[in-house]
Coordinates of C-alpha atoms and ligand atoms in Angstrom, one line a residue:
Chain D
M1454 CA -65.1 38.9 -0.5
F1455 CA -67.7 37.9 -3.2
K1456 CA -71.3 36.9 -2.8
I1457 CA -74.2 36.2 -5.0
T1458 CA -77.7 35.9 -3.3
N1459 CA -80.8 34.6 -5.0
L1460 CA -79.8 35.7 -8.5
N1461 CA -82.2 35.4 -11.4
V1462 CA -81.0 36.3 -14.9
L1463 CA -83.1 37.0 -17.9
I1464 CA -82.5 37.8 -21.5
K1465 CA -85.4 39.3 -23.4
N1466 CA -87.8 38.0 -20.7
K1467 CA -86.4 34.5 -21.1
E1468 CA -85.1 33.1 -17.8
L1469 CA -81.5 31.8 -18.1
L1470 CA -80.6 31.5 -14.4
N1471 CA -82.7 30.9 -11.4
N1472 CA -81.9 31.4 -7.7
I1473 CA -78.1 31.3 -7.9
N1474 CA -76.3 31.5 -4.5
L1475 CA -72.5 31.6 -4.2
E1476 CA -70.0 32.8 -1.8
I1477 CA -66.2 33.1 -2.4
K1478 CA -63.6 33.9 0.1
E1479 CA -59.9 34.8 -0.4
Q1480 CA -57.6 32.1 -1.7
E1481 CA -60.5 29.8 -2.7
V1482 CA -60.8 28.2 -6.1
H1483 CA -64.4 27.6 -7.2
A1484 CA -65.2 25.4 -10.2
I1485 CA -68.6 25.5 -11.9
M1486 CA -69.4 22.3 -13.8
G1487 CA -72.5 21.5 -15.8
P1488 CA -73.7 20.3 -19.2
N1489 CA -73.6 22.4 -22.4
G1490 CA -76.3 25.1 -22.3
A1491 CA -76.8 24.9 -18.5
G1492 CA -76.1 28.6 -18.1
K1493 CA -72.4 28.6 -16.9
S1494 CA -71.2 31.3 -19.3
T1495 CA -74.3 33.3 -18.7
L1496 CA -73.6 33.4 -15.0
L1497 CA -70.0 34.7 -15.5
K1498 CA -71.2 37.3 -18.0
A1499 CA -74.0 38.4 -15.6
I1500 CA -71.4 39.1 -12.9
M1501 CA -69.7 41.4 -15.4
S1502 CA -73.0 43.2 -16.4
Y1503 CA -72.8 41.9 -20.0
P1504 CA -75.1 43.9 -22.3
G1505 CA -78.6 42.5 -22.6
L1506 CA -78.5 40.3 -19.5
Q1507 CA -81.0 41.4 -17.0
K1508 CA -80.6 40.7 -13.3
S1509 CA -84.3 40.6 -12.3
I1510 CA -84.0 39.4 -8.8
G1511 CA -81.0 39.0 -6.4
K1512 CA -77.8 40.7 -5.5
I1513 CA -74.1 40.5 -6.3
E1514 CA -71.7 41.9 -3.7
Y1515 CA -68.0 42.3 -3.9
E1516 CA -65.9 43.6 -1.0
N1517 CA -69.0 44.8 0.8
Q1518 CA -70.2 46.8 -2.2
D1519 CA -73.4 46.0 -4.2
I1520 CA -72.1 45.6 -7.7
T1521 CA -75.4 44.1 -9.2
N1522 CA -76.0 47.2 -11.3
K1523 CA -72.6 48.5 -11.9
L1524 CA -71.1 48.9 -15.4
P1525 CA -68.6 46.4 -16.7
N1526 CA -65.7 48.9 -16.5
E1527 CA -66.6 49.8 -12.9
I1528 CA -66.7 46.1 -12.0
A1529 CA -63.3 45.6 -13.7
N1530 CA -61.7 48.5 -11.9
L1531 CA -62.8 47.2 -8.6
G1532 CA -60.6 44.2 -9.3
I1533 CA -62.6 41.6 -11.1
Y1534 CA -61.0 40.1 -14.3
Y1535 CA -63.1 38.2 -16.7
L1536 CA -61.7 35.9 -19.4
A1537 CA -64.3 35.0 -22.0
Q1538 CA -64.8 31.6 -23.6
N1539 CA -64.0 33.2 -26.9
P1540 CA -62.0 36.4 -26.4
M1541 CA -62.8 39.2 -28.9
A1542 CA -60.4 40.4 -31.5
I1543 CA -59.9 44.1 -31.7
E1544 CA -58.3 45.1 -35.0
G1545 CA -55.6 47.8 -35.1
V1546 CA -55.2 48.0 -31.3
T1547 CA -52.3 46.3 -29.7
T1548 CA -52.2 44.4 -26.4
S1549 CA -49.7 46.9 -25.2
E1550 CA -52.0 49.9 -26.0
L1551 CA -54.9 48.2 -24.3
I1552 CA -52.9 47.5 -21.1
R1553 CA -51.5 51.1 -21.0
T1554 CA -54.9 52.6 -21.4
A1555 CA -56.4 50.3 -18.8
L1556 CA -53.7 51.1 -16.3
Q1557 CA -54.2 54.8 -16.9
E1558 CA -57.9 54.4 -16.2
K1559 CA -57.1 52.7 -12.9
G1560 CA -54.8 55.6 -12.1
K1561 CA -51.8 53.3 -12.2
W1562 CA -48.7 54.1 -14.1
K1563 CA -45.7 52.0 -15.1
D1564 CA -42.6 53.4 -16.7
I1565 CA -41.7 51.7 -20.0
F1566 CA -38.7 50.0 -18.6
T1567 CA -40.6 48.2 -15.8
F1568 CA -43.4 47.5 -18.2
N1569 CA -41.1 45.8 -20.8
K1570 CA -39.2 43.9 -18.1
E1571 CA -42.4 42.5 -16.6
C1572 CA -43.8 41.8 -20.0
N1573 CA -40.7 39.8 -21.0
K1574 CA -40.9 37.8 -17.8
I1575 CA -44.5 36.9 -18.2
C1576 CA -44.1 36.0 -21.9
E1577 CA -41.3 33.7 -20.9
I1578 CA -43.4 32.0 -18.2
L1579 CA -46.4 31.6 -20.6
E1580 CA -44.1 30.4 -23.4
I1581 CA -45.2 33.0 -25.9
P1582 CA -42.9 35.2 -28.0
K1583 CA -41.8 38.5 -26.5
D1584 CA -43.4 40.6 -29.3
F1585 CA -46.8 39.3 -28.4
I1586 CA -47.5 42.6 -26.6
H1587 CA -47.2 44.4 -29.9
R1588 CA -49.6 42.2 -31.7
E1589 CA -53.2 43.3 -32.4
I1590 CA -55.5 42.0 -29.7
N1591 CA -56.6 38.4 -30.4
V1592 CA -56.2 39.0 -34.2
S1593 CA -54.8 36.0 -36.0
M1594 CA -53.9 34.2 -32.8
S1595 CA -54.5 30.6 -32.2
G1596 CA -57.0 29.5 -29.6
G1597 CA -54.3 28.8 -27.1
E1598 CA -52.4 32.0 -27.8
K1599 CA -55.5 34.1 -27.2
K1600 CA -55.9 32.7 -23.7
K1601 CA -52.3 33.3 -22.9
Q1602 CA -52.5 36.8 -24.2
E1603 CA -55.5 37.4 -21.9
L1604 CA -53.4 36.2 -19.0
L1605 CA -50.7 38.6 -19.9
I1606 CA -53.2 41.4 -19.7
M1607 CA -54.4 40.0 -16.4
H1608 CA -51.0 40.2 -14.9
F1609 CA -50.8 43.9 -15.4
L1610 CA -54.3 44.6 -14.2
E1611 CA -53.7 42.7 -10.9
P1612 CA -57.2 41.6 -10.2
K1613 CA -58.4 40.0 -7.0
L1614 CA -61.2 37.9 -8.4
I1615 CA -60.3 36.0 -11.5
I1616 CA -63.3 34.7 -13.6
L1617 CA -62.3 32.1 -16.2
D1618 CA -64.7 30.7 -18.8
E1619 CA -63.2 27.5 -20.2
I1620 CA -59.7 28.8 -20.3
D1621 CA -58.6 25.3 -21.1
S1622 CA -60.5 25.0 -24.3
G1623 CA -58.1 25.3 -27.2
L1624 CA -55.1 24.6 -25.0
D1625 CA -52.8 21.6 -25.6
V1626 CA -51.7 19.4 -22.7
D1627 CA -48.5 21.3 -22.1
A1628 CA -50.3 24.7 -22.3
V1629 CA -52.9 23.6 -19.7
K1630 CA -50.1 22.9 -17.3
I1631 CA -48.4 26.2 -18.1
V1632 CA -51.6 28.1 -17.6
A1633 CA -52.5 26.2 -14.4
N1634 CA -49.1 26.9 -12.9
F1635 CA -49.3 30.5 -13.9
L1636 CA -52.7 30.9 -12.1
K1637 CA -51.4 29.0 -9.0
E1638 CA -48.4 31.2 -8.8
Y1639 CA -50.6 34.3 -9.1
L1640 CA -52.8 33.0 -6.3
K1641 CA -49.7 32.4 -4.2
E1642 CA -48.4 35.9 -4.8
H1643 CA -51.7 37.6 -4.2
E1644 CA -53.0 36.7 -0.8
D1645 CA -56.4 38.3 -1.2
C1646 CA -57.1 36.7 -4.6
S1647 CA -59.5 34.0 -5.6
I1648 CA -60.6 32.2 -8.7
L1649 CA -64.0 31.3 -10.2
L1650 CA -63.9 29.1 -13.2
V1651 CA -65.9 27.1 -15.6
S1652 CA -64.3 24.0 -17.0
H1653 CA -65.2 20.6 -18.6
Q1654 CA -61.6 19.3 -18.7
P1655 CA -60.2 17.0 -16.0
L1656 CA -56.6 18.2 -16.6
L1657 CA -57.0 21.8 -15.6
L1658 CA -59.2 20.8 -12.6
K1659 CA -56.5 18.3 -11.5
Y1660 CA -53.7 21.0 -11.6
L1661 CA -55.8 23.8 -10.1
E1662 CA -57.3 21.7 -7.3
P1663 CA -60.6 23.6 -6.7
T1664 CA -61.6 24.1 -3.1
H1665 CA -65.3 24.3 -4.0
V1666 CA -67.2 22.7 -6.8
H1667 CA -70.7 23.7 -8.0
L1668 CA -72.9 21.7 -10.3
L1669 CA -75.1 23.8 -12.5
I1670 CA -77.9 22.0 -14.3
N1671 CA -80.9 23.6 -15.8
K1672 CA -80.4 27.2 -14.7
T1673 CA -79.4 26.6 -11.1
F1674 CA -76.8 25.0 -8.8
I1675 CA -78.3 21.6 -7.8
K1676 CA -75.3 20.5 -5.8
N1677 CA -72.3 22.2 -4.1
G1678 CA -69.4 20.3 -2.8
D1679 CA -65.6 20.0 -2.8
K1680 CA -63.0 18.1 -4.9
K1681 CA -64.9 14.9 -4.4
L1682 CA -68.0 16.2 -6.3
K1683 CA -65.7 17.0 -9.3
D1684 CA -64.3 13.4 -9.3
E1685 CA -67.9 12.1 -9.1
I1686 CA -68.9 14.2 -12.0
L1687 CA -65.9 13.3 -14.1
E1688 CA -66.5 9.7 -13.4
N1689 CA -70.2 9.4 -13.9
G1690 CA -71.2 12.4 -16.1
F1691 CA -74.1 14.7 -15.4
Q1692 CA -76.9 12.1 -16.1
K1693 CA -76.8 10.7 -12.6
F1694 CA -77.4 14.2 -11.0
N1695 CA -80.0 15.0 -13.5
G1696 CA -81.9 12.0 -12.2
T1697 CA -81.6 12.8 -8.5
M1698 CA -83.1 16.2 -9.2
L1699 CA -86.1 15.0 -11.0
Chain J
M597 CA -38.9 66.3 -57.5
S598 CA -42.6 66.1 -57.0
K599 CA -44.8 69.1 -56.9
E600 CA -47.0 69.6 -53.9
E601 CA -50.5 70.8 -54.3
I602 CA -53.7 71.5 -52.4
I603 CA -56.7 70.7 -54.5
K604 CA -59.3 73.5 -54.2
I605 CA -62.6 72.8 -55.7
E606 CA -64.3 76.2 -56.0
K607 CA -66.6 75.8 -59.0
E608 CA -69.4 73.4 -59.9
N609 CA -67.1 72.0 -62.6
T610 CA -63.4 71.9 -62.0
E611 CA -60.8 70.6 -64.5
L612 CA -57.3 69.8 -63.3
N613 CA -54.4 68.6 -65.4
I614 CA -51.6 66.9 -63.6
L615 CA -48.6 67.5 -65.8
Q616 CA -45.8 66.4 -63.6
D617 CA -45.3 64.1 -60.6
T618 CA -47.5 65.5 -57.9
I619 CA -48.3 65.0 -54.2
I620 CA -51.7 66.2 -53.1
T621 CA -51.4 67.5 -49.6
G622 CA -54.9 68.6 -49.0
W623 CA -58.4 69.1 -50.3
Y624 CA -60.8 72.0 -50.2
F625 CA -64.5 71.1 -50.9
P626 CA -67.3 73.5 -51.6
K627 CA -70.7 73.5 -49.9
F628 CA -72.5 73.1 -53.3
P629 CA -72.7 70.0 -55.5
F630 CA -69.5 69.7 -57.6
V631 CA -67.7 67.6 -60.2
C632 CA -64.0 67.6 -60.3
N633 CA -62.1 66.0 -63.2
I634 CA -58.4 65.2 -62.6
N635 CA -56.4 64.2 -65.7
I636 CA -53.1 62.5 -65.1
S637 CA -50.8 63.1 -68.0
P638 CA -48.8 60.2 -69.5
N639 CA -45.7 59.1 -67.5
V640 CA -46.8 61.0 -64.4
K641 CA -47.3 59.9 -60.8
L642 CA -50.1 61.2 -58.7
F643 CA -49.8 60.5 -55.0
C644 CA -52.2 61.5 -52.3
K645 CA -52.5 60.5 -48.6
S646 CA -55.1 62.7 -46.9
L647 CA -57.3 62.8 -43.9
I648 CA -60.5 64.5 -45.0
E649 CA -62.7 65.7 -42.1
E650 CA -65.8 67.2 -43.8
N651 CA -69.5 67.7 -43.4
N652 CA -72.3 67.7 -46.0
I653 CA -70.3 67.3 -49.2
N654 CA -72.0 66.4 -52.4
G655 CA -69.8 65.7 -55.3
T656 CA -67.9 63.5 -57.8
I657 CA -64.2 63.2 -58.2
N658 CA -63.2 61.6 -61.5
I659 CA -59.6 60.7 -62.0
Y660 CA -58.5 59.9 -65.6
S661 CA -55.4 57.7 -66.1
S662 CA -53.9 57.8 -69.6
N663 CA -50.6 56.1 -70.4
N664 CA -48.0 54.7 -68.0
S665 CA -49.3 56.7 -65.1
E666 CA -49.3 55.9 -61.5
L667 CA -52.1 56.7 -59.1
N668 CA -51.7 56.2 -55.4
L669 CA -54.7 57.5 -53.5
S670 CA -55.2 56.9 -49.7
L671 CA -58.0 58.7 -48.2
I672 CA -59.5 58.6 -44.7
L673 CA -62.9 60.2 -44.7
K674 CA -64.2 61.3 -41.3
L675 CA -67.7 62.4 -42.2
Y676 CA -70.2 64.5 -40.4
G677 CA -73.7 65.3 -41.6
N678 CA -75.2 63.8 -44.8
N679 CA -72.6 63.3 -47.5
E680 CA -72.7 62.0 -51.0
L681 CA -69.4 61.3 -52.6
E682 CA -68.3 59.5 -55.7
I683 CA -64.7 58.7 -56.4
A684 CA -64.0 57.3 -59.8
N685 CA -60.9 56.2 -61.7
Y686 CA -61.2 55.8 -65.5
I687 CA -58.3 54.0 -67.1
E688 CA -58.3 55.1 -70.7
E689 CA -55.1 53.7 -72.2
N690 CA -52.2 51.3 -71.3
Q691 CA -49.8 50.4 -68.6
N692 CA -51.3 52.3 -65.7
V693 CA -51.1 51.4 -62.1
S694 CA -53.8 52.5 -59.7
Q695 CA -54.0 51.9 -56.0
I696 CA -56.9 53.3 -54.1
N697 CA -57.4 52.9 -50.4
I698 CA -60.3 54.5 -48.8
K699 CA -61.4 54.4 -45.1
V700 CA -64.7 55.8 -44.2
L701 CA -66.1 56.8 -40.8
Q702 CA -69.4 58.4 -40.0
M703 CA -68.8 60.5 -36.9
D704 CA -72.4 61.4 -36.1
S705 CA -75.9 60.0 -36.4
K706 CA -76.4 61.3 -40.0
K707 CA -76.0 59.2 -43.2
S708 CA -73.6 59.2 -46.0
T709 CA -73.3 57.4 -49.3
I710 CA -69.9 56.6 -50.8
K711 CA -69.7 55.4 -54.4
T712 CA -66.4 54.1 -55.7
V713 CA -66.0 53.4 -59.4
G714 CA -63.2 51.8 -61.3
V715 CA -63.4 51.5 -65.1
I716 CA -60.8 50.0 -67.3
K717 CA -61.7 50.8 -70.9
K718 CA -61.9 48.5 -73.9
N719 CA -58.9 47.7 -76.1
T720 CA -56.4 48.8 -73.3
K721 CA -53.7 46.6 -71.9
D722 CA -51.3 46.0 -69.0
N723 CA -53.3 48.0 -66.5
D724 CA -53.3 47.2 -62.8
F725 CA -56.1 48.4 -60.6
T726 CA -56.5 47.7 -56.9
E727 CA -59.0 49.3 -54.7
K728 CA -59.8 48.7 -51.0
V729 CA -62.6 50.3 -49.2
K730 CA -63.1 49.9 -45.5
V731 CA -66.1 51.2 -43.7
L732 CA -66.6 51.5 -40.0
N733 CA -70.1 52.0 -38.9
I734 CA -70.8 53.0 -35.4
K735 CA -73.5 50.7 -34.2
E736 CA -76.1 51.3 -36.9
E737 CA -75.5 51.3 -40.6
K738 CA -74.9 55.0 -41.4
I739 CA -72.7 54.6 -44.4
K740 CA -74.0 53.1 -47.6
C741 CA -71.2 51.9 -49.8
M742 CA -71.6 51.4 -53.5
P743 CA -68.6 49.9 -55.1
E744 CA -68.5 49.4 -58.9
L745 CA -65.8 47.8 -61.0
I746 CA -66.1 47.7 -64.7
V747 CA -63.4 45.9 -66.6
L748 CA -63.9 46.0 -70.4
S749 CA -60.4 44.8 -71.3
N750 CA -59.2 41.2 -71.1
E751 CA -55.6 42.3 -70.5
A752 CA -55.9 43.9 -67.1
T753 CA -55.5 43.0 -63.4
A754 CA -58.2 44.4 -61.3
N755 CA -58.9 43.8 -57.6
H756 CA -61.3 45.4 -55.3
S757 CA -62.6 44.7 -51.8
V758 CA -65.0 46.3 -49.5
T759 CA -65.1 45.6 -45.8
M760 CA -67.9 46.9 -43.7
K761 CA -67.3 46.8 -40.0
T762 CA -69.7 47.7 -37.3
F763 CA -68.5 48.0 -33.8
T764 CA -70.6 45.7 -31.7
D765 CA -71.7 45.5 -28.1
E766 CA -69.4 42.6 -27.7
E767 CA -66.3 44.5 -28.8
L768 CA -67.2 47.4 -26.5
F769 CA -67.9 44.9 -23.7
Y770 CA -64.5 43.3 -24.2
L771 CA -62.7 46.6 -23.7
E772 CA -65.0 47.7 -20.9
S773 CA -64.4 44.5 -19.0
K774 CA -60.7 45.5 -19.1
G775 CA -61.6 48.7 -17.2
L776 CA -62.1 51.2 -20.1
N777 CA -65.3 53.3 -20.0
K778 CA -67.6 53.2 -23.0
L779 CA -66.3 56.4 -24.5
L780 CA -62.7 55.4 -24.3
A781 CA -63.6 51.9 -25.7
K782 CA -65.2 53.6 -28.7
K783 CA -62.2 55.9 -29.1
I784 CA -59.7 53.0 -29.1
I785 CA -61.7 51.1 -31.7
V786 CA -61.9 54.1 -34.0
E787 CA -58.1 54.7 -33.6
G788 CA -57.5 51.0 -34.3
F789 CA -59.5 51.3 -37.5
L790 CA -57.6 54.4 -38.6
N791 CA -54.2 53.0 -37.7
N792 CA -54.7 49.6 -39.2
Ligands
ATP216 N1 -78.5 36.0 -26.3 C1 -79.2 34.9 -26.0 N2 -80.5 34.8 -26.3 C2 -81.2 33.7 -26.0 N3 -80.7 32.7 -25.4 C3 -79.5 32.7 -25.0 C4 -78.6 33.8 -25.3 N4 -77.4 33.6 -24.8 C5 -77.5 32.3 -24.2 N5 -78.7 31.8 -24.4 C6 -79.1 30.5 -23.9 O1 -78.8 30.3 -22.6 C7 -78.5 29.0 -22.3 C8 -77.2 29.0 -21.5 O2 -76.1 29.4 -22.3 P1 -74.6 29.4 -21.8 O3 -73.8 30.0 -22.8 O4 -74.6 30.1 -20.5 O5 -74.4 27.9 -21.6 P2 -73.0 27.2 -21.0 O6 -73.5 26.4 -19.7 O7 -71.9 28.1 -20.9 O8 -72.8 26.1 -22.1 P3 -71.4 25.5 -22.8 O9 -70.9 24.5 -21.9 O10 -71.8 25.0 -24.0 O11 -70.4 26.7 -22.9 C9 -78.4 28.3 -23.6 O12 -79.6 27.5 -23.8 C10 -78.3 29.4 -24.6 O13 -78.9 29.0 -25.8
MG217 MG1 -70.2 28.4 -21.9

């Protein structure tokens, strides 16, 4: 359903990613691991056509469409949801307003009764107050609350590919479990869905059980594997792999 | 009962005396440079909550507070073209309360200058002055904001704040990544600014 071929990414002529290849199929959970500054966030942003990132070579395909040069909103409306490492705050705009506007853009409509009912249910699962939907987007929210709020939005947009940049940062132990269960449940309920995530934390990776693990060091994937690669990295750190590459 | 009034500035120099509690429901600005002096009489309340959508205005509005008066001025300025506007409040005697909230938006690629002035005169007491100015710049700095607060009395409370906000690529990207097109994303940020 999703494929990256030979992707190079530049910012102001500086190369941030080189020769990235990745293929994701339905129901798979892919985890990207790698040291700080390796280019993990850059890759996720590049998929979403983040302003300023230039895809100089390569191709990104999603459901048999070339999305390499599509606009962020076009990519989103095709069913890709991106949750940033630090979600933006938008003053004066409530989460509810954003969701309703976004649904309208997608040509979906939900009556207020269904909307509220679903919202209450999700807030309960995520263990956030029911009035969260009426708060300003990511304004005066704690790190963990922001991430949960983003998941609340995700529920309504019903994406097929979920891209998560360190969703576990800022989450306490209990919250990691709540979030992981929420994602697993979503995956179960949506047969054609898959997840691409970046994480440094063993706990989230333990709960989410990635089917594929990619090690990103120095602008490119130097190793691809499964759960075992994750355990190897968590046990030995990145140094060992850095060595094998040189 | 408060009187309702639309302020029409039709001359280069306009003098207005507010003799009883008044609600300003609208403004009319001329296309030439102007000065408008508004005098609030003692024991009188002046209240104004207006959305001003204007182009190319060039003028000064001076509001004079005397004794035991109350000024509550909330303006949203949606500006087109090049504007130069000064809004001043001079507190001349005692026990006045002034609350001024101004939001400014430049709607096109032209530039505007907004000067806000608060003066509390010498030998006055028990005056309370609060002013908040919020500016939303769309991408580049189109609005120059010049706040000035002069407190010459030791027995006054005076507060003022100016927030300049530019809406950034990151904010737009955030909304776009939720499926909103750029135009809609901009619209929602502007509405957020106005509602906040
Ligand atoms: N706008 C930019 N201009 C120049 N360099 C940038 C820019 N954005 C990111 N970089 C650089 O690109 C590299 C990769 O950054 P990125 O944020 O993708 O790292 P990361 O792997 O997500 O790291 P972390 O684990 O710390 O989140 C870094 O060296 C960073 O300094
Ligand atoms: Mg990162």
